[in-house]
PDB file of C-alpha atoms in Angstrom:
ATOM      1  CA  MET O  14       8.816  11.620  -8.204  1.00  0.00           C
ATOM      2  CA  ILE O  15       8.320  15.562  -8.859  1.00  0.00           C
ATOM      3  CA  TYR O  16      10.849  14.477 -12.233  1.00  0.00           C
ATOM      4  CA  LEU O  17       8.608  11.977 -13.443  1.00  0.00           C
ATOM      5  CA  LYS O  18       5.441  13.966 -13.224  1.00  0.00           C
ATOM      6  CA  LEU O  19       7.114  16.316 -14.955  1.00  0.00           C
ATOM      7  CA  ARG O  20       7.990  14.419 -17.462  1.00  0.00           C
ATOM      8  CA  GLN O  21       4.492  12.399 -17.829  1.00  0.00           C
ATOM      9  CA  ALA O  22       3.274  15.381 -17.706  1.00  0.00           C
ATOM     10  CA  GLY O  23       5.658  16.049 -21.420  1.00  0.00           C
ATOM     11  CA  GLU O  24       8.527  18.635 -19.520  1.00  0.00           C
ATOM     12  CA  GLN O  25      11.115  17.611 -20.742  1.00  0.00           C
ATOM     13  CA  VAL O  26      13.296  18.253 -17.822  1.00  0.00           C
ATOM     14  CA  ASN O  27      16.676  17.213 -16.214  1.00  0.00           C
ATOM     15  CA  HIS O  28      16.781  15.562 -13.722  1.00  0.00           C
ATOM     16  CA  LYS O  29      19.671  17.380 -11.208  1.00  0.00           C
ATOM     17  CA  ARG O  30      17.762  20.824 -11.859  1.00  0.00           C
ATOM     18  CA  VAL O  31      14.506  19.174 -10.567  1.00  0.00           C
ATOM     19  CA  GLU O  32      16.468  18.475  -7.784  1.00  0.00           C
ATOM     20  CA  ARG O  33      18.311  21.055  -7.145  1.00  0.00           C
ATOM     21  CA  LEU O  34      15.336  23.460  -7.169  1.00  0.00           C
ATOM     22  CA  TYR O  35      13.152  21.055  -5.277  1.00  0.00           C
ATOM     23  CA  ALA O  36      16.118  21.357  -2.428  1.00  0.00           C
ATOM     24  CA  ALA O  37      16.395  25.247  -2.740  1.00  0.00           C
ATOM     25  CA  ALA O  38      12.414  25.129  -2.125  1.00  0.00           C
ATOM     26  CA  ARG O  39      13.077  23.034   1.034  1.00  0.00           C
ATOM     27  CA  LEU O  40      10.372  21.045  -0.658  1.00  0.00           C
ATOM     28  CA  GLN O  41      11.423  17.438   1.519  1.00  0.00           C
ATOM     29  CA  VAL O  42       8.786  16.112   3.598  1.00  0.00           C
ATOM     30  CA  LYS O  43       9.829  16.019   6.853  1.00  0.00           C
ATOM     31  CA  ARG O  44      10.518  12.503   7.798  1.00  0.00           C
ATOM     32  CA  ARG O  45      10.606  11.741  11.706  1.00  0.00           C
ATOM     33  CA  LYS O  46      13.531   9.376  12.644  1.00  0.00           C
ATOM     34  CA  ARG O  47      12.901   6.018  13.051  1.00  0.00           C
ATOM     35  CA  LYS O  48      14.666   3.174  15.296  1.00  0.00           C
ATOM     36  CA  LYS O  49      17.594   1.434  14.068  1.00  0.00           C
ATOM     37  CA  ILE O  50      17.346  -2.455  13.436  1.00  0.00           C
ATOM     38  CA  LEU O  51      19.878  -4.368  14.374  1.00  0.00           C
ATOM     39  CA  LEU O  52      20.286  -6.553  11.420  1.00  0.00           C
ATOM     40  CA  SER O  53      19.533  -9.788  10.765  1.00  0.00           C
ATOM     41  CA  GLU O  54      19.507 -12.532   8.163  1.00  0.00           C
ATOM     42  CA  ARG O  55      17.084 -11.541   5.314  1.00  0.00           C
ATOM     43  CA  LYS O  56      15.333 -13.585   3.615  1.00  0.00           C
ATOM     44  CA  PRO O  57      13.895 -12.374  -0.772  1.00  0.00           C
ATOM     45  CA  LEU O  58      10.604 -11.173  -0.580  1.00  0.00           C
ATOM     46  CA  GLY O  59       9.201 -12.880  -3.965  1.00  0.00           C
ATOM     47  CA  ARG O  60       7.197 -10.090  -5.723  1.00  0.00           C
ATOM     48  CA  PRO O  61       3.779 -12.054  -8.071  1.00  0.00           C
ATOM     49  CA  GLY O  62       3.884 -11.269 -11.187  1.00  0.00           C
ATOM     50  CA  ALA O  63       0.319 -11.077 -11.575  1.00  0.00           C
ATOM     51  CA  ALA O  64      -2.701  -8.722  -9.505  1.00  0.00           C
ATOM     52  CA  ASN O  65      -4.816 -10.225  -6.388  1.00  0.00           C
ATOM     53  CA  GLN O  66      -1.960 -13.204  -5.453  1.00  0.00           C
ATOM     54  CA  VAL O  67      -1.602 -11.598  -2.683  1.00  0.00           C
ATOM     55  CA  TRP O  68      -2.049  -8.626  -0.594  1.00  0.00           C
ATOM     56  CA  SER O  69      -0.352  -7.125   2.550  1.00  0.00           C
ATOM     57  CA  MET O  70      -2.391  -5.819   5.271  1.00  0.00           C
ATOM     58  CA  ASP O  71      -1.446  -4.009   8.397  1.00  0.00           C
ATOM     59  CA  PHE O  72      -2.374  -1.309  10.859  1.00  0.00           C
ATOM     60  CA  VAL O  73      -1.029   2.531  11.298  1.00  0.00           C
ATOM     61  CA  PHE O  74      -2.495   4.689  13.676  1.00  0.00           C
ATOM     62  CA  ASP O  75      -3.450   8.369  14.470  1.00  0.00           C
ATOM     63  CA  ARG O  76      -4.947  10.749  16.478  1.00  0.00           C
ATOM     64  CA  ALA O  77      -8.088  12.920  15.561  1.00  0.00           C
ATOM     65  CA  ALA O  78      -7.834  16.568  16.866  1.00  0.00           C
ATOM     66  CA  GLU O  79     -10.175  15.862  19.694  1.00  0.00           C
ATOM     67  CA  GLY O  80      -8.023  13.162  20.605  1.00  0.00           C
ATOM     68  CA  ARG O  81      -9.957  10.145  19.901  1.00  0.00           C
ATOM     69  CA  VAL O  82      -7.521   7.152  18.061  1.00  0.00           C
ATOM     70  CA  ILE O  83      -8.325   6.553  14.589  1.00  0.00           C
ATOM     71  CA  LYS O  84      -6.747   3.035  13.418  1.00  0.00           C
ATOM     72  CA  ASN O  85      -6.789   2.792   9.554  1.00  0.00           C
ATOM     73  CA  LEU O  86      -6.265  -0.805   8.336  1.00  0.00           C
ATOM     74  CA  THR O  87      -3.674  -0.413   4.855  1.00  0.00           C
ATOM     75  CA  ILE O  88      -3.699  -3.329   2.244  1.00  0.00           C
ATOM     76  CA  VAL O  89      -1.519  -2.951  -0.693  1.00  0.00           C
ATOM     77  CA  ASP O  90      -1.084  -5.555  -3.461  1.00  0.00           C
ATOM     78  CA  ASP O  91       2.384  -6.808  -3.719  1.00  0.00           C
ATOM     79  CA  ALA O  92       2.431  -6.969  -7.452  1.00  0.00           C
ATOM     80  CA  THR O  93       1.104  -3.677  -8.563  1.00  0.00           C
ATOM     81  CA  HIS O  94       2.180  -1.921  -5.670  1.00  0.00           C
ATOM     82  CA  GLU O  95      -1.796  -0.245  -5.658  1.00  0.00           C
ATOM     83  CA  ALA O  96      -3.421   0.711  -2.729  1.00  0.00           C
ATOM     84  CA  VAL O  97      -6.077  -1.843  -2.587  1.00  0.00           C
ATOM     85  CA  ALA O  98      -7.774  -0.050   0.119  1.00  0.00           C
ATOM     86  CA  ILE O  99      -7.269   2.757   3.694  1.00  0.00           C
ATOM     87  CA  VAL O 100     -10.235   1.974   5.759  1.00  0.00           C
ATOM     88  CA  PRO O 101      -9.666   4.855   9.402  1.00  0.00           C
ATOM     89  CA  ASP O 102     -12.054   3.608  11.879  1.00  0.00           C
ATOM     90  CA  ARG O 103     -12.448   3.673  15.576  1.00  0.00           C
ATOM     91  CA  ALA O 104     -11.525   0.252  15.953  1.00  0.00           C
ATOM     92  CA  ILE O 105     -11.220  -2.922  13.555  1.00  0.00           C
ATOM     93  CA  ASP O 106     -11.610  -6.218  15.051  1.00  0.00           C
ATOM     94  CA  GLY O 107     -11.498  -9.618  13.263  1.00  0.00           C
ATOM     95  CA  LEU O 108     -15.198  -9.361  12.376  1.00  0.00           C
ATOM     96  CA  SER O 109     -14.420  -6.189  11.000  1.00  0.00           C
ATOM     97  CA  LEU O 110     -11.605  -6.479   9.596  1.00  0.00           C
ATOM     98  CA  THR O 111     -13.908  -9.863   7.646  1.00  0.00           C
ATOM     99  CA  ARG O 112     -16.245  -7.570   6.376  1.00  0.00           C
ATOM    100  CA  ILE O 113     -13.907  -4.990   4.721  1.00  0.00           C
ATOM    101  CA  LEU O 114     -12.551  -7.754   2.418  1.00  0.00           C
ATOM    102  CA  ASP O 115     -16.017  -8.934   1.816  1.00  0.00           C
ATOM    103  CA  HIS O 116     -17.121  -6.035   0.388  1.00  0.00           C
ATOM    104  CA  LEU O 117     -13.845  -5.084  -1.610  1.00  0.00           C
ATOM    105  CA  ALA O 118     -14.715  -8.358  -2.669  1.00  0.00           C
ATOM    106  CA  LEU O 119     -17.486  -6.954  -4.765  1.00  0.00           C
ATOM    107  CA  GLN O 120     -15.178  -4.227  -6.022  1.00  0.00           C
ATOM    108  CA  ARG O 121     -12.111  -6.966  -7.153  1.00  0.00           C
ATOM    109  CA  SER O 122     -11.576 -10.123  -6.699  1.00  0.00           C
ATOM    110  CA  LEU O 123     -10.169 -11.561  -3.553  1.00  0.00           C
ATOM    111  CA  PRO O 124      -6.454 -12.450  -3.628  1.00  0.00           C
ATOM    112  CA  SER O 125      -5.213 -16.356  -3.446  1.00  0.00           C
ATOM    113  CA  ALA O 126      -3.675 -15.174  -0.265  1.00  0.00           C
ATOM    114  CA  LEU O 127      -3.106 -12.789   2.534  1.00  0.00           C
ATOM    115  CA  ARG O 128       0.269 -11.465   4.029  1.00  0.00           C
ATOM    116  CA  THR O 129       0.328 -10.134   6.901  1.00  0.00           C
ATOM    117  CA  ASP O 130       1.607  -9.579  11.158  1.00  0.00           C
ATOM    118  CA  ASN O 131       0.624 -11.613  14.026  1.00  0.00           C
ATOM    119  CA  GLY O 132      -1.729  -9.328  15.380  1.00  0.00           C
ATOM    120  CA  LYS O 133      -5.161 -10.452  17.034  1.00  0.00           C
ATOM    121  CA  GLU O 134      -7.092  -9.322  14.143  1.00  0.00           C
ATOM    122  CA  PHE O 135      -5.071 -11.380  11.893  1.00  0.00           C
ATOM    123  CA  CYS O 136      -4.806 -14.358  14.158  1.00  0.00           C
ATOM    124  CA  GLY O 137      -8.630 -14.634  15.847  1.00  0.00           C
ATOM    125  CA  ARG O 138     -11.122 -16.920  14.965  1.00  0.00           C
ATOM    126  CA  ALA O 139     -13.207 -15.175  13.131  1.00  0.00           C
ATOM    127  CA  MET O 140     -10.105 -14.304  10.342  1.00  0.00           C
ATOM    128  CA  LEU O 141      -8.786 -17.475  10.021  1.00  0.00           C
ATOM    129  CA  THR O 142     -12.589 -18.977   9.383  1.00  0.00           C
ATOM    130  CA  TRP O 143     -13.175 -16.711   6.500  1.00  0.00           C
ATOM    131  CA  ALA O 144     -10.234 -17.327   4.850  1.00  0.00           C
ATOM    132  CA  HIS O 145     -10.422 -21.124   5.518  1.00  0.00           C
ATOM    133  CA  GLN O 146     -14.376 -20.641   3.463  1.00  0.00           C
ATOM    134  CA  ARG O 147     -12.947 -18.197   1.220  1.00  0.00           C
ATOM    135  CA  GLY O 148      -9.942 -20.714  -0.213  1.00  0.00           C
ATOM    136  CA  VAL O 149      -7.502 -17.054   1.200  1.00  0.00           C
ATOM    137  CA  ALA O 150      -4.429 -18.806   2.304  1.00  0.00           C
ATOM    138  CA  LEU O 151      -2.298 -16.478   4.678  1.00  0.00           C
ATOM    139  CA  PHE O 152       1.166 -15.650   5.354  1.00  0.00           C
ATOM    140  CA  LEU O 153       1.941 -14.749   8.251  1.00  0.00           C
ATOM    141  CA  ILE O 154       5.761 -12.904   9.047  1.00  0.00           C
ATOM    142  CA  GLU O 155       8.040 -13.858  11.741  1.00  0.00           C
ATOM    143  CA  PRO O 156       7.726 -11.995  14.994  1.00  0.00           C
ATOM    144  CA  GLY O 157       9.382  -9.254  15.097  1.00  0.00           C
ATOM    145  CA  LYS O 158      11.228  -9.453  11.616  1.00  0.00           C
ATOM    146  CA  PRO O 159       8.743  -6.943   9.173  1.00  0.00           C
ATOM    147  CA  ASN O 160      11.320  -6.802   6.790  1.00  0.00           C
ATOM    148  CA  GLN O 161       9.262  -9.799   5.079  1.00  0.00           C
ATOM    149  CA  ASN O 162       6.256  -7.934   4.795  1.00  0.00           C
ATOM    150  CA  ALA O 163       8.367  -5.235   2.813  1.00  0.00           C
ATOM    151  CA  TYR O 164       5.626  -3.956   0.917  1.00  0.00           C
ATOM    152  CA  ILE O 165       3.870  -3.011   3.538  1.00  0.00           C
ATOM    153  CA  GLU O 166       6.120  -1.561   5.717  1.00  0.00           C
ATOM    154  CA  SER O 167       7.169   0.669   2.453  1.00  0.00           C
ATOM    155  CA  PHE O 168       3.007   1.594   1.593  1.00  0.00           C
ATOM    156  CA  ASN O 169       2.515   2.697   5.450  1.00  0.00           C
ATOM    157  CA  GLY O 170       6.156   5.001   5.778  1.00  0.00           C
ATOM    158  CA  ARG O 171       4.949   7.300   2.578  1.00  0.00           C
ATOM    159  CA  PHE O 172       0.996   6.924   3.995  1.00  0.00           C
ATOM    160  CA  ARG O 173       2.359   8.324   7.512  1.00  0.00           C
ATOM    161  CA  ASP O 174       4.931  11.398   6.256  1.00  0.00           C
ATOM    162  CA  GLU O 175       2.618  12.480   3.647  1.00  0.00           C
ATOM    163  CA  CYS O 176      -0.506  12.473   4.942  1.00  0.00           C
ATOM    164  CA  LEU O 177      -0.884  11.215   8.354  1.00  0.00           C
ATOM    165  CA  ASN O 178       2.074  13.928   9.318  1.00  0.00           C
ATOM    166  CA  GLU O 179       0.786  16.232   6.894  1.00  0.00           C
ATOM    167  CA  HIS O 180      -3.330  16.814   7.922  1.00  0.00           C
ATOM    168  CA  TRP O 181      -4.848  17.685  11.241  1.00  0.00           C
ATOM    169  CA  PHE O 182      -8.141  15.807  11.058  1.00  0.00           C
ATOM    170  CA  THR O 183     -11.018  17.562  12.556  1.00  0.00           C
ATOM    171  CA  SER O 184     -12.842  13.668  12.894  1.00  0.00           C
ATOM    172  CA  LEU O 185     -13.516  11.035  11.502  1.00  0.00           C
ATOM    173  CA  HIS O 186     -15.451  11.812   8.114  1.00  0.00           C
ATOM    174  CA  HIS O 187     -12.826  14.269   7.774  1.00  0.00           C
ATOM    175  CA  ALA O 188     -10.007  11.966   7.734  1.00  0.00           C
ATOM    176  CA  ARG O 189     -12.019   9.273   5.984  1.00  0.00           C
ATOM    177  CA  VAL O 190     -12.025  12.015   2.705  1.00  0.00           C
ATOM    178  CA  ILE O 191      -8.645  13.233   2.534  1.00  0.00           C
ATOM    179  CA  ILE O 192      -6.719   9.811   3.078  1.00  0.00           C
ATOM    180  CA  GLU O 193      -9.471   8.440   0.035  1.00  0.00           C
ATOM    181  CA  ALA O 194      -8.517  11.806  -1.914  1.00  0.00           C
ATOM    182  CA  TRP O 195      -4.830  10.197  -0.766  1.00  0.00           C
ATOM    183  CA  ARG O 196      -4.757   6.830  -1.993  1.00  0.00           C
ATOM    184  CA  ARG O 197      -6.650   7.659  -5.522  1.00  0.00           C
ATOM    185  CA  GLU O 198      -3.497   9.914  -5.868  1.00  0.00           C
ATOM    186  CA  TYR O 199      -1.219   7.360  -5.175  1.00  0.00           C
ATOM    187  CA  ASN O 200      -3.232   5.081  -7.520  1.00  0.00           C
ATOM    188  CA  GLU O 201      -3.496   7.445 -10.493  1.00  0.00           C
ATOM    189  CA  GLU O 202      -1.315  10.408 -10.740  1.00  0.00           C
ATOM    190  CA  ARG O 203       1.864   9.130  -9.049  1.00  0.00           C
ATOM    191  CA  PRO O 204       4.893   7.201 -10.813  1.00  0.00           C
ATOM    192  CA  LYS O 205       7.327   5.246  -9.175  1.00  0.00           C
ATOM    193  CA  LYS O 206      11.026   4.250 -10.064  1.00  0.00           C
ATOM    194  CA  SER O 207      10.488   0.720  -9.331  1.00  0.00           C
ATOM    195  CA  LEU O 208       7.249   0.586 -11.772  1.00  0.00           C
ATOM    196  CA  GLY O 209       9.533   1.873 -14.998  1.00  0.00           C
ATOM    197  CA  GLY O 210       7.637   5.276 -14.065  1.00  0.00           C
ATOM    198  CA  LEU O 211       4.360   4.865 -14.460  1.00  0.00           C
ATOM    199  CA  THR O 212       1.721   4.510 -11.605  1.00  0.00           C
ATOM    200  CA  PRO O 213       0.459   1.270  -9.342  1.00  0.00           C
ATOM    201  CA  SER O 214      -2.871   1.776 -12.375  1.00  0.00           C
ATOM    202  CA  ALA O 215      -1.089   2.638 -15.079  1.00  0.00           C
ATOM    203  CA  TYR O 216       1.341  -0.541 -14.017  1.00  0.00           C
ATOM    204  CA  ALA O 217      -1.790  -2.954 -13.280  1.00  0.00           C
ATOM    205  CA  GLU O 218      -2.814  -2.313 -16.433  1.00  0.00           C
ATOM    206  CA  GLN O 219      -0.143  -3.293 -18.158  1.00  0.00           C
ATOM    207  CA  LEU O 220       0.678  -6.492 -16.044  1.00  0.00           C
ATOM    208  CA  VAL O 221      -2.997  -7.718 -17.331  1.00  0.00           C
ATOM    209  CA  LEU O 222      -2.105  -7.020 -21.074  1.00  0.00           C
ATOM    210  CA  LYS O 223       1.596  -8.388 -20.599  1.00  0.00           C
ATOM    211  CA  ASN O 224      -0.083 -11.691 -18.698  1.00  0.00           C
ATOM    212  CA  ASP O 225      -2.636 -11.503 -21.682  1.00  0.00           C
ATOM    213  CA  LYS O 226      -0.499 -11.843 -24.138  1.00  0.00           C
ATOM    214  CA  VAL O 227       1.623 -14.170 -21.837  1.00  0.00           C
ATOM    215  CA  THR O 228      -1.424 -16.375 -21.785  1.00  0.00           C
ATOM    216  CA  SER O 229      -2.812 -16.468 -25.588  1.00  0.00           C
ATOM    217  CA  ASP O 230       0.760 -17.456 -26.792  1.00  0.00           C
ATOM    218  CA  SER O 231       1.314 -19.662 -24.629  1.00  0.00           C
ATOM    219  CA  LYS O 232       1.637 -23.266 -27.022  1.00  0.00           C
ATOM    220  CA  SER O 233       1.332 -25.748 -23.441  1.00  0.00           C
ATOM    221  CA  ARG O 234      -1.741 -27.116 -25.236  1.00  0.00           C
ATOM    222  CA  CYS O 235       1.064 -28.951 -27.433  1.00  0.00           C
ATOM    223  CA  TYR O 236       2.893 -31.000 -24.940  1.00  0.00           C
TER     224      TYR O 236
END
């Protein structure tokens, strides 16, 4: 990522030299050892061709300095890898979740589908009623198969390693300020190799232009 950011800034550097200096300066993010999961049959996770088709959602937990829990709702666009929202709160139930989604609808249109695990907030009556009324499909992964929700799992890992583990939140307000700043940096300043070296925001703009061009060039009316 540092190599891509340097190239983005116009620096002509060699990726091997950057990696060597990175290691010498011990800039590696400390990562917690994760439990190994037994190999199982993996199903391909389709990537949408446009933004707002499928969002993935999950919860990531942390604690503030006084010991109280911070429950972070993370939402990622599967097509652009944008962090649509990270909402830290003390508690988020099904009704609160629907209110958050309605608030996001005022900023950008709702997705065609939401992919989640089988948590009570995602499968409760409030969420099911909201999805039916808004015409949003709910994709629930199989229990014990996080690979079926790989986009949000990957994002949560980065969020945990690069934000939550690197800051000591003195209060919920402090957490909200730091987390939102990290989310904006993730979307607007951090190039990703999987997106061709673009930031999620830049890739989203490119995808819009690409889809508009395909639509304008389409000859479907001739058939």
